Amino acid sequence: MFVGRDAELKTLNSLYAKTDFQMLVLYGRRRVGKTALLSHFCKDKRTLFFTAEQKNDADNLRSFSRAIWRFFGEREDNPAFESWGTALGYIADHCPQDERTVFVFDEFPYAAMANPSLPSTLQIAIDHSFKSTNLMLALCGSNEGFMESEVLGYKSPLYGRRTSQIRLKPFDYRDSARLLAGHTAEEQVTYYATFGGTPYYLEQIDKSLTFAENVRRLMFDISGILYAEPQMLIRQELREPATYTSVLDAIGSGATNPKQIAERAGIDPATVSSYLAALTRLGLVTREVPFGEDPSRSRKGLYYLSDPFFAFWYRFVSPHIGAIEAGLGDAAAKIATQGEGLSTYVGSQFEGICRQWLINQARAGNLPFLPLEIGHWWGTDPSIRERVDIDVVAGNKMSGDLCVGECKYRSQFNESDAIQTLEHRATLIPGFERTHHILFMKGEPSRETWRKADNRQDLSIITLADVYTDIAEQ
């Protein structure tokens, strides 16, 4: 089932509607749904679709030739083109001017790594042949480093040829939920916190099994399809995979600042920033600073695993690799899925879901103001001389409006105390004239809390059911 990707499809359709040559660069890490997006877009269009493989240059050119012969209605056993340039020239010469043709070159990095001159060959074809055609070219690749340097980079022969680019990212919690229709909101939170928003990962979930059974068979078994997934991605994208794995292990275990990460990973503190930068570029790690601070100047930056699947894997799976390899995956899976650690972990991921909800509400115009910045805040509360946190913060200094939120992913807590604490902590963020408070809750609040919210313009109660409402209809 294809869901989501509305913005990306809008971009693709806009390019397709033009009547001159267009070149899209689509990239994103493996399993994120690039091929599915292009296949869905192309399903009713005249499309030459070729996917390169990790083969030598001659084999890829031979496969490309067969794809061309098949597309143009020729015998597939015709001889292969003598070169990529000849093959590309044939496409340019035979594409009709009165009908839009889409040419998808999927996994371009595989072909280009087997033939380093291919980007230059394609550049010549674009400049001398394709630009006069009614062709829409889509270059697609999973190796993000290669796509950014050898296709989009300033030194690439293809630099400046693209007319649009899309870096495809995992689904947010809403589109992830649409792939797992039929589960309760609480189950949706747990699945998203565990598998994240990568469509391929979500598609592996067997709805006839329990959450614990799915996690055990997919991650805590050496034959599980997601057991080695993080390590495979690291090996594909980065040199020194062992060092990067150590850095991810350190962050997954709770280290957040560069000094802590370097110590736990056993690497030189002077070099840790380069590893963190590479992982940030891949979208696996994010550097966050307290709301309101300049990320380029703040010294309070902390690092977190930004993808829920990687956060879960490095927190619960990686520490038990030895046991899983020894055939003790069932015991390790029970620790991950039945202990207190899971509920604490899911609660931390719920905060990210609430921030996503706030962004969606802002886009829909459902907030009392338009925020220009959304994040979370931490700092010292001078009244108690301790560090305190605000889970969700959104603000617009130009209008003087601030929104703060507290996320409580537990069945019981003192709701009045939570609201009072949130109100106090909001005063620690200076520069705003009006503040709106939101209490995000797993369950339904008490009547007293509902009454309090009804009688105040500056307080909202958002339940888990509210966060997941109307998803199925979209």
Short mmCIF file of C-alpha atoms in Angstrom, two decimals:
data_model
loop_
_atom_site.label_atom_id
_atom_site.label_comp_id
_atom_site.label_asym_id
_atom_site.label_seq_id
_atom_site.Cartn_x
_atom_site.Cartn_y
_atom_site.Cartn_z
CA MET A 1 0.00 0.00 0.00
CA PHE A 2 1.39 3.39 -1.01
CA VAL A 3 0.78 6.20 1.49
CA GLY A 4 2.04 9.72 2.07
CA ARG A 5 4.71 11.57 0.07
CA ASP A 6 2.21 14.25 -0.93
CA ALA A 7 4.81 17.04 -1.12
CA GLU A 8 7.22 14.89 -3.13
CA LEU A 9 4.51 13.82 -5.58
CA LYS A 10 3.54 17.47 -6.02
CA THR A 11 7.14 18.26 -6.98
CA LEU A 12 7.32 15.33 -9.39
CA ASN A 13 4.03 16.23 -11.05
CA SER A 14 5.12 19.85 -11.39
CA LEU A 15 8.29 18.77 -13.23
CA TYR A 16 6.31 16.38 -15.40
CA ALA A 17 3.87 19.14 -16.41
CA LYS A 18 6.67 21.18 -18.00
CA THR A 19 7.42 20.73 -21.68
CA ASP A 20 11.21 20.96 -21.66
CA PHE A 21 14.04 18.84 -20.28
CA GLN A 22 13.93 18.40 -16.52
CA MET A 23 16.40 16.64 -14.25
CA LEU A 24 15.44 15.50 -10.76
CA VAL A 25 17.95 14.19 -8.25
CA LEU A 26 16.26 11.95 -5.70
CA TYR A 27 18.29 10.48 -2.89
CA GLY A 28 17.95 9.15 0.61
CA ARG A 29 19.22 6.25 2.64
CA ARG A 30 18.34 2.68 1.80
CA ARG A 31 14.84 1.37 2.52
CA VAL A 32 13.29 4.86 2.76
CA GLY A 33 10.99 4.35 -0.24
CA LYS A 34 12.68 6.09 -3.19
CA THR A 35 11.89 3.37 -5.74
CA ALA A 36 8.34 3.02 -4.42
CA LEU A 37 7.81 6.76 -4.82
CA LEU A 38 9.10 6.78 -8.40
CA SER A 39 7.18 3.63 -9.31
CA HIS A 40 3.96 5.14 -7.95
CA PHE A 41 4.57 8.38 -9.82
CA CYS A 42 5.38 6.59 -13.08
CA LYS A 43 2.60 4.02 -13.04
CA ASP A 44 0.50 5.82 -15.66
CA LYS A 45 3.34 7.49 -17.58
CA ARG A 46 5.59 6.59 -20.47
CA THR A 47 8.67 5.53 -18.49
CA LEU A 48 12.06 3.99 -19.18
CA PHE A 49 12.95 2.58 -15.75
CA PHE A 50 16.43 1.18 -15.21
CA THR A 51 17.95 0.03 -11.94
CA ALA A 52 21.72 -0.41 -11.79
CA GLU A 53 23.20 -3.20 -9.70
CA GLN A 54 26.45 -3.84 -7.89
CA LYS A 55 27.97 -5.42 -10.97
CA ASN A 56 30.83 -4.58 -13.28
CA ASP A 57 30.43 -1.90 -15.92
CA ALA A 58 29.87 -4.29 -18.82
CA ASP A 59 27.05 -6.11 -17.02
CA ASN A 60 25.28 -2.87 -16.11
CA LEU A 61 25.60 -1.52 -19.65
CA ARG A 62 24.25 -4.80 -21.00
CA SER A 63 21.24 -4.61 -18.66
CA PHE A 64 20.72 -0.97 -19.59
CA SER A 65 20.75 -1.88 -23.26
CA ARG A 66 18.07 -4.53 -22.74
CA ALA A 67 15.92 -2.01 -20.87
CA ILE A 68 16.24 0.43 -23.79
CA TRP A 69 15.39 -2.18 -26.44
CA ARG A 70 12.39 -3.30 -24.42
CA PHE A 71 11.15 0.24 -23.87
CA PHE A 72 11.32 1.13 -27.56
CA GLY A 73 9.74 -2.13 -28.66
CA GLU A 74 12.91 -3.67 -30.12
CA ARG A 75 14.25 -7.19 -29.68
CA GLU A 76 15.79 -7.55 -26.23
CA ASP A 77 18.48 -9.85 -27.59
CA ASN A 78 19.86 -7.06 -29.78
CA PRO A 79 23.57 -6.45 -29.15
CA ALA A 80 24.43 -4.22 -26.21
CA PHE A 81 25.40 -0.64 -26.91
CA GLU A 82 29.13 -0.17 -27.24
CA SER A 83 29.16 2.61 -24.64
CA TRP A 84 26.98 4.53 -22.21
CA GLY A 85 27.25 7.57 -24.46
CA THR A 86 25.86 5.64 -27.40
CA ALA A 87 23.00 4.29 -25.28
CA LEU A 88 22.10 7.73 -23.95
CA GLY A 89 22.28 9.16 -27.46
CA TYR A 90 19.85 6.51 -28.69
CA ILE A 91 17.35 7.56 -26.00
CA ALA A 92 17.65 11.22 -27.01
CA ASP A 93 17.19 10.43 -30.71
CA HIS A 94 14.12 8.23 -30.23
CA CYS A 95 12.11 10.12 -27.60
CA PRO A 96 9.05 11.71 -29.24
CA GLN A 97 8.72 15.47 -28.90
CA ASP A 98 4.94 15.33 -28.68
CA GLU A 99 4.84 13.02 -25.64
CA ARG A 100 6.51 13.37 -22.25
CA THR A 101 9.01 10.59 -21.50
CA VAL A 102 10.28 9.81 -18.01
CA PHE A 103 13.72 8.22 -17.72
CA VAL A 104 14.45 6.85 -14.24
CA PHE A 105 18.05 5.85 -13.56
CA ASP A 106 17.71 4.11 -10.20
CA GLU A 107 20.73 3.33 -8.01
CA PHE A 108 22.91 5.53 -10.19
CA PRO A 109 25.87 5.27 -7.76
CA TYR A 110 26.28 1.54 -8.50
CA ALA A 111 26.76 2.22 -12.21
CA ALA A 112 28.93 5.28 -11.63
CA MET A 113 31.22 3.53 -9.16
CA ALA A 114 31.74 0.75 -11.69
CA ASN A 115 32.47 3.37 -14.38
CA PRO A 116 33.81 6.63 -12.86
CA SER A 117 33.48 8.41 -16.21
CA LEU A 118 29.69 7.90 -16.29
CA PRO A 119 28.82 11.27 -14.64
CA SER A 120 30.86 13.03 -17.33
CA THR A 121 29.21 10.94 -20.05
CA LEU A 122 25.78 11.82 -18.71
CA GLN A 123 26.71 15.50 -18.48
CA ILE A 124 27.67 15.51 -22.17
CA ALA A 125 24.40 13.78 -23.06
CA ILE A 126 22.42 16.37 -21.11
CA ASP A 127 24.22 19.36 -22.63
CA HIS A 128 24.23 18.14 -26.24
CA SER A 129 21.21 15.85 -26.57
CA PHE A 130 18.73 15.74 -23.70
CA LYS A 131 18.24 19.50 -23.38
CA SER A 132 16.44 19.60 -26.71
CA THR A 133 14.08 16.74 -25.80
CA ASN A 134 10.80 16.42 -23.93
CA LEU A 135 12.52 14.18 -21.37
CA MET A 136 12.22 14.11 -17.59
CA LEU A 137 15.30 12.47 -16.10
CA ALA A 138 15.28 11.19 -12.51
CA LEU A 139 18.63 10.17 -11.03
CA CYS A 140 18.11 8.16 -7.88
CA GLY A 141 20.54 6.74 -5.33
CA SER A 142 20.80 5.32 -1.82
CA ASN A 143 24.43 6.22 -1.22
CA GLU A 144 23.85 9.71 0.14
CA GLY A 145 27.51 10.61 0.32
CA PHE A 146 28.03 9.73 -3.34
CA MET A 147 24.89 11.56 -4.48
CA GLU A 148 25.86 14.71 -2.63
CA SER A 149 29.45 14.78 -3.81
CA GLU A 150 29.41 13.13 -7.26
CA VAL A 151 26.00 14.32 -8.48
CA LEU A 152 25.11 17.47 -6.52
CA GLY A 153 28.60 18.56 -5.50
CA TYR A 154 30.34 21.61 -6.95
CA LYS A 155 33.14 19.50 -8.42
CA SER A 156 30.76 17.03 -10.08
CA PRO A 157 30.40 17.14 -13.90
CA LEU A 158 26.65 17.12 -13.26
CA TYR A 159 26.74 20.21 -11.06
CA GLY A 160 24.18 22.78 -12.17
CA ARG A 161 22.23 20.40 -14.41
CA ARG A 162 19.51 19.48 -11.96
CA THR A 163 16.25 21.39 -12.03
CA SER A 164 15.01 19.94 -8.74
CA GLN A 165 16.20 17.70 -5.94
CA ILE A 166 14.52 15.71 -3.19
CA ARG A 167 16.22 14.17 -0.19
CA LEU A 168 13.66 11.58 0.84
CA LYS A 169 13.31 11.13 4.58
CA PRO A 170 11.46 8.56 6.70
CA PHE A 171 7.76 9.04 7.38
CA ASP A 172 6.58 11.11 10.30
CA TYR A 173 4.42 9.45 12.95
CA ARG A 174 1.20 10.16 11.01
CA ASP A 175 2.15 8.46 7.74
CA SER A 176 3.75 5.64 9.72
CA ALA A 177 0.41 5.09 11.44
CA ARG A 178 -1.35 4.88 8.08
CA LEU A 179 0.90 1.94 7.19
CA LEU A 180 -0.13 0.24 10.43
CA ALA A 181 -3.86 0.88 10.30
CA GLY A 182 -5.86 -1.23 12.74
CA HIS A 183 -3.59 -0.75 15.74
CA THR A 184 -4.61 1.34 18.73
CA ALA A 185 -3.02 4.74 19.29
CA GLU A 186 -0.91 3.32 22.13
CA GLU A 187 0.31 0.50 19.90
CA GLN A 188 1.09 3.04 17.17
CA VAL A 189 3.31 5.02 19.53
CA THR A 190 5.19 1.90 20.58
CA TYR A 191 5.69 0.71 17.01
CA TYR A 192 6.84 4.14 15.83
CA ALA A 193 9.25 4.45 18.77
CA THR A 194 10.69 1.06 17.81
CA PHE A 195 10.65 0.93 14.01
CA GLY A 196 10.62 4.62 13.17
CA GLY A 197 9.22 5.88 9.89
CA THR A 198 11.19 3.91 7.31
CA PRO A 199 8.50 2.26 5.14
CA TYR A 200 10.46 -0.95 4.57
CA TYR A 201 10.88 -1.52 8.30
CA LEU A 202 7.19 -0.92 8.97
CA GLU A 203 6.19 -3.28 6.17
CA GLN A 204 8.00 -6.14 7.95
CA ILE A 205 5.57 -5.97 10.88
CA ASP A 206 3.21 -8.94 10.95
CA LYS A 207 -0.14 -7.69 12.22
CA SER A 208 -1.10 -11.20 13.35
CA LEU A 209 1.74 -11.15 15.91
CA THR A 210 2.17 -9.16 19.10
CA PHE A 211 4.61 -6.29 19.38
CA ALA A 212 7.01 -8.46 21.40
CA GLU A 213 6.86 -11.26 18.83
CA ASN A 214 7.55 -8.88 15.95
CA VAL A 215 10.51 -7.31 17.71
CA ARG A 216 11.99 -10.68 18.63
CA ARG A 217 11.79 -12.20 15.15
CA LEU A 218 12.96 -9.06 13.30
CA MET A 219 15.76 -7.80 15.56
CA PHE A 220 16.74 -10.42 18.13
CA ASP A 221 17.38 -13.30 15.76
CA ILE A 222 20.50 -13.53 13.59
CA SER A 223 18.23 -14.34 10.65
CA GLY A 224 15.94 -11.40 11.41
CA ILE A 225 15.70 -9.01 8.49
CA LEU A 226 16.44 -5.97 10.68
CA TYR A 227 19.04 -7.57 12.92
CA ALA A 228 22.05 -6.24 11.01
CA GLU A 229 20.33 -3.32 9.25
CA PRO A 230 22.13 -0.44 11.06
CA GLN A 231 25.53 -2.01 10.55
CA MET A 232 24.85 -2.59 6.85
CA LEU A 233 23.92 1.06 6.38
CA ILE A 234 27.05 2.24 8.17
CA ARG A 235 29.27 -0.03 6.04
CA GLN A 236 27.63 1.27 2.86
CA GLU A 237 27.99 4.95 3.70
CA LEU A 238 31.09 5.37 5.84
CA ARG A 239 34.68 4.36 6.21
CA GLU A 240 35.78 3.14 9.65
CA PRO A 241 32.41 1.49 10.36
CA ALA A 242 33.69 0.11 13.68
CA THR A 243 34.41 3.60 15.01
CA TYR A 244 31.06 4.96 13.87
CA THR A 245 29.33 2.00 15.49
CA SER A 246 31.11 2.81 18.76
CA VAL A 247 29.92 6.42 18.53
CA LEU A 248 26.33 5.30 17.92
CA ASP A 249 26.59 2.81 20.79
CA ALA A 250 27.76 5.63 23.07
CA ILE A 251 24.85 7.89 22.13
CA GLY A 252 22.39 5.01 22.35
CA SER A 253 23.54 4.30 25.90
CA GLY A 254 22.85 7.87 26.99
CA ALA A 255 25.97 9.92 26.20
CA THR A 256 24.92 13.27 24.76
CA ASN A 257 27.82 15.73 24.79
CA PRO A 258 30.99 15.24 22.69
CA LYS A 259 33.22 14.59 25.69
CA GLN A 260 30.96 11.84 27.05
CA ILE A 261 30.55 10.32 23.58
CA ALA A 262 34.32 10.25 23.00
CA GLU A 263 34.98 8.65 26.38
CA ARG A 264 32.38 5.90 25.96
CA ALA A 265 33.38 5.26 22.33
CA GLY A 266 37.05 5.15 23.23
CA ILE A 267 38.14 7.71 20.64
CA ASP A 268 40.18 10.90 20.72
CA PRO A 269 37.96 13.82 21.85
CA ALA A 270 39.66 15.97 19.21
CA THR A 271 38.27 13.79 16.42
CA VAL A 272 34.78 13.03 17.72
CA SER A 273 33.26 16.11 16.05
CA SER A 274 34.10 14.78 12.57
CA TYR A 275 32.34 11.49 13.28
CA LEU A 276 29.32 13.30 14.68
CA ALA A 277 29.19 15.57 11.63
CA ALA A 278 29.13 12.58 9.27
CA LEU A 279 26.37 10.87 11.25
CA THR A 280 24.40 14.11 11.34
CA ARG A 281 24.70 14.41 7.56
CA LEU A 282 23.19 10.94 7.23
CA GLY A 283 20.26 11.92 9.41
CA LEU A 284 21.10 9.33 12.06
CA VAL A 285 22.22 11.84 14.67
CA THR A 286 20.91 15.31 15.44
CA ARG A 287 22.54 18.12 17.38
CA GLU A 288 20.08 20.08 19.47
CA VAL A 289 20.53 23.32 21.38
CA PRO A 290 18.10 24.86 23.86
CA PHE A 291 15.20 26.67 22.22
CA GLY A 292 16.11 30.25 21.42
CA GLU A 293 19.85 29.74 21.10
CA ASP A 294 21.86 30.08 17.89
CA PRO A 295 23.01 26.56 16.86
CA SER A 296 26.19 27.97 15.30
CA ARG A 297 27.22 29.70 18.53
CA SER A 298 25.72 27.72 21.36
CA ARG A 299 28.05 25.60 23.45
CA LYS A 300 25.16 23.67 24.93
CA GLY A 301 24.62 21.41 21.93
CA LEU A 302 23.68 17.83 22.75
CA TYR A 303 23.59 14.86 20.37
CA TYR A 304 20.78 12.33 20.05
CA LEU A 305 19.91 9.47 17.73
CA SER A 306 17.32 11.11 15.51
CA ASP A 307 15.81 8.00 13.93
CA PRO A 308 13.64 6.00 16.37
CA PHE A 309 14.65 2.67 14.84
CA PHE A 310 18.35 3.39 15.32
CA ALA A 311 17.69 4.77 18.80
CA PHE A 312 15.89 1.53 19.75
CA TRP A 313 18.45 -0.71 18.07
CA TYR A 314 21.48 0.89 19.71
CA ARG A 315 19.78 1.04 23.09
CA PHE A 316 18.28 -2.46 23.24
CA VAL A 317 19.78 -4.67 20.53
CA SER A 318 23.42 -3.64 20.26
CA PRO A 319 24.28 -4.35 23.94
CA HIS A 320 23.07 -7.94 23.48
CA ILE A 321 24.77 -8.82 20.19
CA GLY A 322 26.87 -11.48 21.91
CA ALA A 323 23.83 -13.13 23.48
CA ILE A 324 21.89 -13.04 20.21
CA GLU A 325 24.81 -14.59 18.31
CA ALA A 326 24.92 -17.30 20.98
CA GLY A 327 21.26 -18.14 20.42
CA LEU A 328 19.94 -16.28 23.46
CA GLY A 329 17.93 -13.73 21.53
CA ASP A 330 14.64 -14.66 23.25
CA ALA A 331 16.00 -13.66 26.65
CA ALA A 332 17.44 -10.42 25.29
CA ALA A 333 14.15 -9.61 23.56
CA LYS A 334 12.24 -10.02 26.83
CA ILE A 335 14.51 -7.47 28.49
CA ALA A 336 13.80 -5.04 25.65
CA THR A 337 10.05 -5.52 25.36
CA GLN A 338 8.92 -6.28 28.90
CA GLY A 339 11.15 -4.20 31.16
CA GLU A 340 10.68 -0.72 32.59
CA GLY A 341 13.29 0.49 30.17
CA LEU A 342 10.89 0.20 27.24
CA SER A 343 8.19 2.39 28.79
CA THR A 344 10.78 5.04 29.66
CA TYR A 345 12.19 4.88 26.15
CA VAL A 346 8.74 5.11 24.49
CA GLY A 347 7.97 8.09 26.70
CA SER A 348 11.06 9.89 25.41
CA GLN A 349 10.01 9.18 21.81
CA PHE A 350 6.51 10.44 22.60
CA GLU A 351 8.06 13.88 23.11
CA GLY A 352 9.25 13.83 19.51
CA ILE A 353 5.78 12.80 18.34
CA CYS A 354 4.28 15.74 20.22
CA ARG A 355 6.70 18.12 18.52
CA GLN A 356 5.67 16.66 15.16
CA TRP A 357 2.02 17.17 16.13
CA LEU A 358 2.72 20.81 16.91
CA ILE A 359 4.43 21.30 13.54
CA ASN A 360 1.45 19.74 11.75
CA GLN A 361 -0.93 22.00 13.66
CA ALA A 362 1.13 25.03 12.71
CA ARG A 363 1.04 24.04 9.04
CA ALA A 364 -2.72 23.64 9.24
CA GLY A 365 -3.12 27.05 10.87
CA ASN A 366 -4.62 25.56 14.04
CA LEU A 367 -2.35 27.34 16.53
CA PRO A 368 -3.09 30.77 18.04
CA PHE A 369 0.05 32.08 16.29
CA LEU A 370 2.52 31.02 13.61
CA PRO A 371 5.71 29.70 15.26
CA LEU A 372 9.03 30.41 13.61
CA GLU A 373 10.97 27.95 15.79
CA ILE A 374 10.04 24.63 17.38
CA GLY A 375 12.18 22.50 19.66
CA HIS A 376 12.72 21.92 23.34
CA TRP A 377 14.49 23.81 26.10
CA TRP A 378 16.77 23.00 28.97
CA GLY A 379 18.67 25.14 31.42
CA THR A 380 19.17 25.97 35.08
CA ASP A 381 16.22 26.96 37.22
CA PRO A 382 17.71 29.52 39.63
CA SER A 383 14.98 28.89 42.21
CA ILE A 384 16.16 25.32 42.77
CA ARG A 385 19.64 25.58 41.17
CA GLU A 386 19.04 22.51 39.07
CA ARG A 387 18.72 21.74 35.38
CA VAL A 388 15.14 21.55 34.17
CA ASP A 389 13.62 20.71 30.80
CA ILE A 390 10.61 21.80 28.75
CA ASP A 391 9.64 19.00 26.39
CA VAL A 392 8.00 21.05 23.61
CA VAL A 393 8.58 24.72 22.85
CA ALA A 394 7.38 26.84 19.93
CA GLY A 395 7.72 30.56 19.58
CA ASN A 396 7.58 33.67 17.46
CA LYS A 397 9.61 36.53 18.92
CA MET A 398 8.28 38.94 16.33
CA SER A 399 4.72 38.48 17.60
CA GLY A 400 5.79 37.85 21.20
CA ASP A 401 4.00 34.48 21.40
CA LEU A 402 5.33 31.37 23.11
CA CYS A 403 3.90 27.86 23.41
CA VAL A 404 5.28 25.34 25.92
CA GLY A 405 4.30 21.73 26.37
CA GLU A 406 4.80 18.98 28.93
CA CYS A 407 4.58 15.35 27.74
CA LYS A 408 3.34 12.75 30.23
CA TYR A 409 3.34 9.25 28.77
CA ARG A 410 2.13 7.48 31.89
CA SER A 411 -1.20 6.35 33.24
CA GLN A 412 -1.18 8.31 36.48
CA PHE A 413 0.46 11.53 37.66
CA ASN A 414 -0.50 14.71 39.47
CA GLU A 415 -2.01 16.78 36.69
CA SER A 416 -2.25 20.00 38.70
CA ASP A 417 1.41 19.79 39.70
CA ALA A 418 2.41 19.15 36.06
CA ILE A 419 0.55 22.27 34.91
CA GLN A 420 2.00 24.43 37.69
CA THR A 421 5.50 23.18 36.93
CA LEU A 422 5.05 23.93 33.25
CA GLU A 423 3.79 27.43 34.00
CA HIS A 424 6.81 28.12 36.18
CA ARG A 425 9.35 26.76 33.72
CA ALA A 426 7.85 28.83 30.91
CA THR A 427 8.98 31.95 32.80
CA LEU A 428 12.60 30.80 32.38
CA ILE A 429 12.42 31.57 28.63
CA PRO A 430 12.67 35.36 28.26
CA GLY A 431 11.53 37.62 25.46
CA PHE A 432 7.86 36.71 25.05
CA GLU A 433 4.69 38.56 25.98
CA ARG A 434 2.09 35.77 25.81
CA THR A 435 2.43 32.09 26.70
CA HIS A 436 0.17 29.18 25.83
CA HIS A 437 0.55 25.94 27.80
CA ILE A 438 -0.15 22.43 26.54
CA LEU A 439 -0.30 19.28 28.65
CA PHE A 440 0.17 16.23 26.42
CA MET A 441 -1.23 13.09 28.06
CA LYS A 442 -1.36 9.40 27.33
CA GLY A 443 -4.89 9.04 28.70
CA GLU A 444 -7.88 11.17 29.56
CA PRO A 445 -7.45 13.93 32.18
CA SER A 446 -9.56 14.31 35.27
CA ARG A 447 -12.76 16.37 35.21
CA GLU A 448 -11.02 19.04 37.25
CA THR A 449 -8.25 19.35 34.65
CA TRP A 450 -10.78 19.50 31.81
CA ARG A 451 -12.65 22.22 33.68
CA LYS A 452 -9.47 24.16 34.26
CA ALA A 453 -8.60 24.04 30.55
CA ASP A 454 -12.13 25.05 29.54
CA ASN A 455 -11.95 28.13 31.76
CA ARG A 456 -8.57 29.29 30.47
CA GLN A 457 -7.52 30.63 27.08
CA ASP A 458 -3.86 29.83 27.71
CA LEU A 459 -4.15 26.11 28.54
CA SER A 460 -4.86 23.11 26.30
CA ILE A 461 -5.05 19.41 27.09
CA ILE A 462 -4.00 17.12 24.23
CA THR A 463 -4.51 13.39 24.70
CA LEU A 464 -2.92 10.54 22.79
CA ALA A 465 -6.24 10.09 20.97
CA ASP A 466 -6.05 13.73 19.85
CA VAL A 467 -2.51 13.25 18.53
CA TYR A 468 -3.65 10.33 16.35
CA THR A 469 -7.07 11.61 15.34
CA ASP A 470 -8.20 11.66 11.70
CA ILE A 471 -5.07 9.90 10.44
CA ALA A 472 -6.95 7.11 8.65
CA GLU A 473 -8.98 9.60 6.61
CA GLN A 474 -5.97 11.45 5.22
#
